[in-house]
Tab-separated table of C-alpha atoms in Angstrom:
chain	number	residue	atom	x	y	z
A	24	MET	CA	-19.363	14.209	13.062
A	25	HIS	CA	-17.820	16.472	10.007
A	26	LYS	CA	-18.266	16.865	6.554
A	27	VAL	CA	-16.187	14.309	4.604
A	28	ASP	CA	-15.268	15.855	0.991
A	29	HIS	CA	-13.941	13.370	-1.912
A	30	GLU	CA	-12.310	15.525	-4.308
A	31	THR	CA	-11.568	12.374	-7.112
A	32	ALA	CA	-9.258	14.063	-9.194
A	33	ASN	CA	-6.973	14.921	-6.563
A	34	LYS	CA	-7.349	11.098	-5.404
A	35	ARG	CA	-8.014	12.434	-1.268
A	36	PHE	CA	-10.493	12.525	1.769
A	37	LEU	CA	-10.254	15.464	3.249
A	38	ILE	CA	-12.056	17.593	6.382
A	39	ARG	CA	-12.229	21.102	5.923
A	40	ASP	CA	-12.427	23.348	9.119
A	41	ASN	CA	-13.645	27.288	7.975
A	42	GLY	CA	-11.908	26.486	4.606
A	43	ASP	CA	-8.771	25.484	5.643
A	44	ILE	CA	-7.964	21.670	5.401
A	45	ALA	CA	-7.797	19.972	9.065
A	46	ALA	CA	-7.626	16.550	7.474
A	47	VAL	CA	-6.572	14.577	4.326
A	48	MET	CA	-6.266	11.008	3.151
A	49	THR	CA	-4.943	10.274	0.010
A	50	TYR	CA	-4.765	7.660	-2.351
A	51	VAL	CA	-3.437	5.739	-5.913
A	52	ILE	CA	-5.333	4.291	-7.907
A	53	SER	CA	-3.848	1.128	-8.426
A	54	SER	CA	-6.522	-0.726	-10.489
A	55	PRO	CA	-10.502	-0.025	-11.155
A	56	GLU	CA	-10.924	-2.059	-8.255
A	57	LEU	CA	-7.787	-1.679	-6.006
A	58	TYR	CA	-6.927	1.964	-4.290
A	59	ILE	CA	-3.871	2.223	-2.021
A	60	ILE	CA	-4.118	4.636	1.074
A	61	ASP	CA	-0.532	6.498	1.055
A	62	HIS	CA	-1.227	8.984	3.357
A	63	THR	CA	-2.989	10.029	6.358
A	64	LEU	CA	-2.353	13.495	7.882
A	65	VAL	CA	-4.327	15.588	10.763
A	66	GLU	CA	-3.582	18.848	11.583
A	67	ASN	CA	-2.023	19.406	14.616
A	68	ALA	CA	-4.805	21.887	15.914
A	69	TYR	CA	-7.460	18.810	15.104
A	70	ARG	CA	-5.709	16.097	15.992
A	71	GLY	CA	-7.302	13.715	19.129
A	72	GLN	CA	-11.076	14.861	17.521
A	73	GLY	CA	-11.519	11.452	15.517
A	74	LEU	CA	-10.949	13.364	12.047
A	75	GLY	CA	-8.596	10.587	10.744
A	76	ASP	CA	-11.371	7.586	11.848
A	77	GLU	CA	-14.106	9.519	10.082
A	78	LEU	CA	-11.691	9.542	6.765
A	79	ILE	CA	-11.387	6.192	6.689
A	80	LYS	CA	-14.870	5.497	7.641
A	81	ALA	CA	-15.916	7.723	4.384
A	82	MET	CA	-13.195	5.615	2.161
A	83	VAL	CA	-14.591	2.027	3.141
A	84	GLU	CA	-17.802	3.451	2.399
A	85	TYR	CA	-17.188	4.586	-1.250
A	86	ALA	CA	-15.056	1.200	-1.733
A	87	ARG	CA	-18.200	-0.898	-0.574
A	88	GLU	CA	-20.402	1.595	-3.227
A	89	LYS	CA	-17.696	0.890	-6.025
A	90	ASP	CA	-16.990	-2.814	-5.044
A	91	ILE	CA	-13.442	-1.581	-4.434
A	92	LYS	CA	-10.818	-3.155	-2.262
A	93	ILE	CA	-8.773	-0.909	-0.559
A	94	LEU	CA	-4.853	-1.769	0.470
A	95	PRO	CA	-3.654	0.847	3.797
A	96	LEU	CA	-0.014	1.385	3.148
A	97	CYS	CA	0.175	4.137	5.340
A	98	PRO	CA	0.845	3.562	9.313
A	99	PHE	CA	-2.378	5.014	10.536
A	100	ALA	CA	-4.666	3.503	8.516
A	101	LYS	CA	-2.969	0.321	8.277
A	102	GLY	CA	-3.842	0.301	12.164
A	103	ARG	CA	-7.144	1.332	11.656
A	104	PHE	CA	-7.950	-1.890	9.203
A	105	GLU	CA	-6.204	-3.905	11.760
A	106	ARG	CA	-8.185	-3.390	14.473
A	107	ILE	CA	-11.738	-2.914	13.067
A	108	SER	CA	-13.488	-6.077	12.113
A	109	GLU	CA	-16.102	-4.165	10.113
A	110	TYR	CA	-13.666	-2.804	7.489
A	111	ALA	CA	-12.627	-6.724	6.528
A	112	ASP	CA	-14.862	-6.747	3.613
A	113	VAL	CA	-13.223	-3.564	1.767
A	114	LEU	CA	-9.806	-4.932	2.781
A	115	HIS	CA	-7.337	-6.309	-0.119
A	116	GLN	CA	-5.720	-9.760	1.189
């Protein structure tokens, strides 16, 4: 498990490794109750370690705390939301 930072000013969740960004997920605020995941990137050197899943999990936890729904437009996030039924409570219908 890695430390996931949430930079609200930059609208992104990220994981750093020795100061370098290893993985990042960005979002757009459509409304106070709806956030849209528009991009997820895991640097090549860090692929296969589950970092993208950690980013999504952090955003889901944040959404639950703040009573926000998520619309995953990025293909990676969309696929995860389709496969992981536990995230259905924050998925925008």
